[in-house]
Amino acid sequence: MGRKQARKRERRAVQRTSHGRWNGTQGAGEPNLDLFDDDELLAMLPMFARDEPLAVGRACGGCREFLEDREGGRGTCMHPASGVLSPWTDTEACAYWARR
């Protein structure tokens, strides 16, 4: 057995309890909130609150009819009367713009 496999077995043996279960204190998807106490968490809540909704920028990159070309950086506008053939993703939207 190589040294790599031996170290792997040693690490796994340390992680297991006497009953053969893994010694995990928290699940993989659970956040660790032990870093902050309750007062600090309550102080951070206003940072995440929004009083007004975000304005949606009308650009060609957010349009339903915009097909992005991965290689050239530009895209194709599928609106027949927009007058724009190859817009960038941040080009100002035409009158036919529809949100994705």
PDB file of C-alpha atoms in Angstrom:
ATOM      1  CA  MET A   1       0.000   0.000   0.000  1.00  0.00           C
ATOM      2  CA  GLY A   2       1.339   3.398  -0.933  1.00  0.00           C
ATOM      3  CA  ARG A   3       1.863   6.269   1.454  1.00  0.00           C
ATOM      4  CA  LYS A   4      -1.062   8.196  -0.058  1.00  0.00           C
ATOM      5  CA  GLN A   5      -3.508   5.375   0.659  1.00  0.00           C
ATOM      6  CA  ALA A   6      -2.125   4.901   4.154  1.00  0.00           C
ATOM      7  CA  ARG A   7      -2.612   8.590   4.981  1.00  0.00           C
ATOM      8  CA  LYS A   8      -6.145   8.421   3.628  1.00  0.00           C
ATOM      9  CA  ARG A   9      -6.942   5.467   5.875  1.00  0.00           C
ATOM     10  CA  GLU A  10      -5.396   7.274   8.854  1.00  0.00           C
ATOM     11  CA  ARG A  11      -7.528  10.381   8.245  1.00  0.00           C
ATOM     12  CA  ARG A  12     -10.688   8.306   7.927  1.00  0.00           C
ATOM     13  CA  ALA A  13      -9.887   6.373  11.093  1.00  0.00           C
ATOM     14  CA  VAL A  14      -9.513   9.646  13.010  1.00  0.00           C
ATOM     15  CA  GLN A  15     -12.845  10.931  11.670  1.00  0.00           C
ATOM     16  CA  ARG A  16     -14.815   7.882  12.752  1.00  0.00           C
ATOM     17  CA  THR A  17     -16.215   7.477  16.223  1.00  0.00           C
ATOM     18  CA  SER A  18     -16.200   4.246  18.165  1.00  0.00           C
ATOM     19  CA  HIS A  19     -19.602   3.322  16.642  1.00  0.00           C
ATOM     20  CA  GLY A  20     -18.316   3.508  13.073  1.00  0.00           C
ATOM     21  CA  ARG A  21     -20.129   6.741  12.190  1.00  0.00           C
ATOM     22  CA  TRP A  22     -18.491   9.821  10.814  1.00  0.00           C
ATOM     23  CA  ASN A  23     -17.719  12.440  13.409  1.00  0.00           C
ATOM     24  CA  GLY A  24     -19.326  15.382  11.646  1.00  0.00           C
ATOM     25  CA  THR A  25     -20.572  18.227  13.817  1.00  0.00           C
ATOM     26  CA  GLN A  26     -22.540  19.975  11.064  1.00  0.00           C
ATOM     27  CA  GLY A  27     -24.060  18.971   7.760  1.00  0.00           C
ATOM     28  CA  ALA A  28     -22.395  19.986   4.534  1.00  0.00           C
ATOM     29  CA  GLY A  29     -25.053  22.535   3.593  1.00  0.00           C
ATOM     30  CA  GLU A  30     -25.525  24.134   7.025  1.00  0.00           C
ATOM     31  CA  PRO A  31     -23.867  27.524   7.565  1.00  0.00           C
ATOM     32  CA  ASN A  32     -21.636  27.984  10.563  1.00  0.00           C
ATOM     33  CA  LEU A  33     -23.283  30.785  12.560  1.00  0.00           C
ATOM     34  CA  ASP A  34     -21.079  30.314  15.621  1.00  0.00           C
ATOM     35  CA  LEU A  35     -18.808  33.104  14.390  1.00  0.00           C
ATOM     36  CA  PHE A  36     -21.369  35.773  15.313  1.00  0.00           C
ATOM     37  CA  ASP A  37     -23.429  36.239  18.414  1.00  0.00           C
ATOM     38  CA  ASP A  38     -27.083  37.297  18.272  1.00  0.00           C
ATOM     39  CA  ASP A  39     -26.384  41.026  18.683  1.00  0.00           C
ATOM     40  CA  GLU A  40     -23.983  41.067  15.736  1.00  0.00           C
ATOM     41  CA  LEU A  41     -26.455  39.194  13.531  1.00  0.00           C
ATOM     42  CA  LEU A  42     -29.231  41.657  14.416  1.00  0.00           C
ATOM     43  CA  ALA A  43     -26.896  44.562  13.618  1.00  0.00           C
ATOM     44  CA  MET A  44     -26.253  43.105  10.141  1.00  0.00           C
ATOM     45  CA  LEU A  45     -29.949  42.737   9.184  1.00  0.00           C
ATOM     46  CA  PRO A  46     -30.434  46.341   7.961  1.00  0.00           C
ATOM     47  CA  MET A  47     -27.619  45.792   5.457  1.00  0.00           C
ATOM     48  CA  PHE A  48     -29.674  43.145   3.675  1.00  0.00           C
ATOM     49  CA  ALA A  49     -33.012  44.978   3.716  1.00  0.00           C
ATOM     50  CA  ARG A  50     -34.076  46.944   0.625  1.00  0.00           C
ATOM     51  CA  ASP A  51     -36.541  49.786   0.862  1.00  0.00           C
ATOM     52  CA  GLU A  52     -37.076  50.201  -2.870  1.00  0.00           C
ATOM     53  CA  PRO A  53     -36.898  47.626  -5.665  1.00  0.00           C
ATOM     54  CA  LEU A  54     -33.890  47.600  -7.956  1.00  0.00           C
ATOM     55  CA  ALA A  55     -34.366  49.244 -11.321  1.00  0.00           C
ATOM     56  CA  VAL A  56     -33.981  46.781 -14.165  1.00  0.00           C
ATOM     57  CA  GLY A  57     -31.533  48.070 -16.733  1.00  0.00           C
ATOM     58  CA  ARG A  58     -32.891  47.735 -20.237  1.00  0.00           C
ATOM     59  CA  ALA A  59     -29.974  46.443 -22.272  1.00  0.00           C
ATOM     60  CA  CYS A  60     -29.805  44.029 -25.183  1.00  0.00           C
ATOM     61  CA  GLY A  61     -28.093  41.404 -22.997  1.00  0.00           C
ATOM     62  CA  GLY A  62     -31.246  41.064 -20.865  1.00  0.00           C
ATOM     63  CA  CYS A  63     -33.663  40.762 -23.786  1.00  0.00           C
ATOM     64  CA  ARG A  64     -35.506  37.568 -24.643  1.00  0.00           C
ATOM     65  CA  GLU A  65     -34.710  37.953 -28.354  1.00  0.00           C
ATOM     66  CA  PHE A  66     -30.936  38.471 -27.933  1.00  0.00           C
ATOM     67  CA  LEU A  67     -28.695  35.599 -29.044  1.00  0.00           C
ATOM     68  CA  GLU A  68     -25.157  35.948 -27.727  1.00  0.00           C
ATOM     69  CA  ASP A  69     -22.182  34.957 -29.858  1.00  0.00           C
ATOM     70  CA  ARG A  70     -19.708  33.347 -27.443  1.00  0.00           C
ATOM     71  CA  GLU A  71     -16.649  33.908 -29.632  1.00  0.00           C
ATOM     72  CA  GLY A  72     -17.086  37.445 -30.954  1.00  0.00           C
ATOM     73  CA  GLY A  73     -18.544  39.091 -27.875  1.00  0.00           C
ATOM     74  CA  ARG A  74     -21.460  40.555 -29.808  1.00  0.00           C
ATOM     75  CA  GLY A  75     -24.855  39.049 -30.357  1.00  0.00           C
ATOM     76  CA  THR A  76     -27.780  39.024 -32.759  1.00  0.00           C
ATOM     77  CA  CYS A  77     -31.020  40.914 -32.245  1.00  0.00           C
ATOM     78  CA  MET A  78     -33.978  38.861 -33.446  1.00  0.00           C
ATOM     79  CA  HIS A  79     -36.443  41.783 -33.468  1.00  0.00           C
ATOM     80  CA  PRO A  80     -37.277  42.489 -37.116  1.00  0.00           C
ATOM     81  CA  ALA A  81     -37.689  46.268 -36.771  1.00  0.00           C
ATOM     82  CA  SER A  82     -35.073  47.102 -34.127  1.00  0.00           C
ATOM     83  CA  GLY A  83     -32.520  48.403 -36.623  1.00  0.00           C
ATOM     84  CA  VAL A  84     -29.657  46.814 -34.676  1.00  0.00           C
ATOM     85  CA  LEU A  85     -27.886  43.859 -36.257  1.00  0.00           C
ATOM     86  CA  SER A  86     -25.006  42.947 -33.923  1.00  0.00           C
ATOM     87  CA  PRO A  87     -25.399  44.658 -30.544  1.00  0.00           C
ATOM     88  CA  TRP A  88     -23.145  44.278 -27.511  1.00  0.00           C
ATOM     89  CA  THR A  89     -24.718  42.916 -24.337  1.00  0.00           C
ATOM     90  CA  ASP A  90     -24.727  46.394 -22.767  1.00  0.00           C
ATOM     91  CA  THR A  91     -26.243  48.202 -25.792  1.00  0.00           C
ATOM     92  CA  GLU A  92     -29.301  50.281 -24.931  1.00  0.00           C
ATOM     93  CA  ALA A  93     -32.482  48.320 -25.631  1.00  0.00           C
ATOM     94  CA  CYS A  94     -34.828  49.055 -28.510  1.00  0.00           C
ATOM     95  CA  ALA A  95     -38.587  49.645 -28.292  1.00  0.00           C
ATOM     96  CA  TYR A  96     -39.265  45.900 -28.730  1.00  0.00           C
ATOM     97  CA  TRP A  97     -37.253  44.829 -25.676  1.00  0.00           C
ATOM     98  CA  ALA A  98     -38.781  41.986 -23.624  1.00  0.00           C
ATOM     99  CA  ARG A  99     -37.321  40.786 -20.316  1.00  0.00           C
ATOM    100  CA  ARG A 100     -35.828  37.293 -20.126  1.00  0.00           C
TER     101      ARG A 100
END
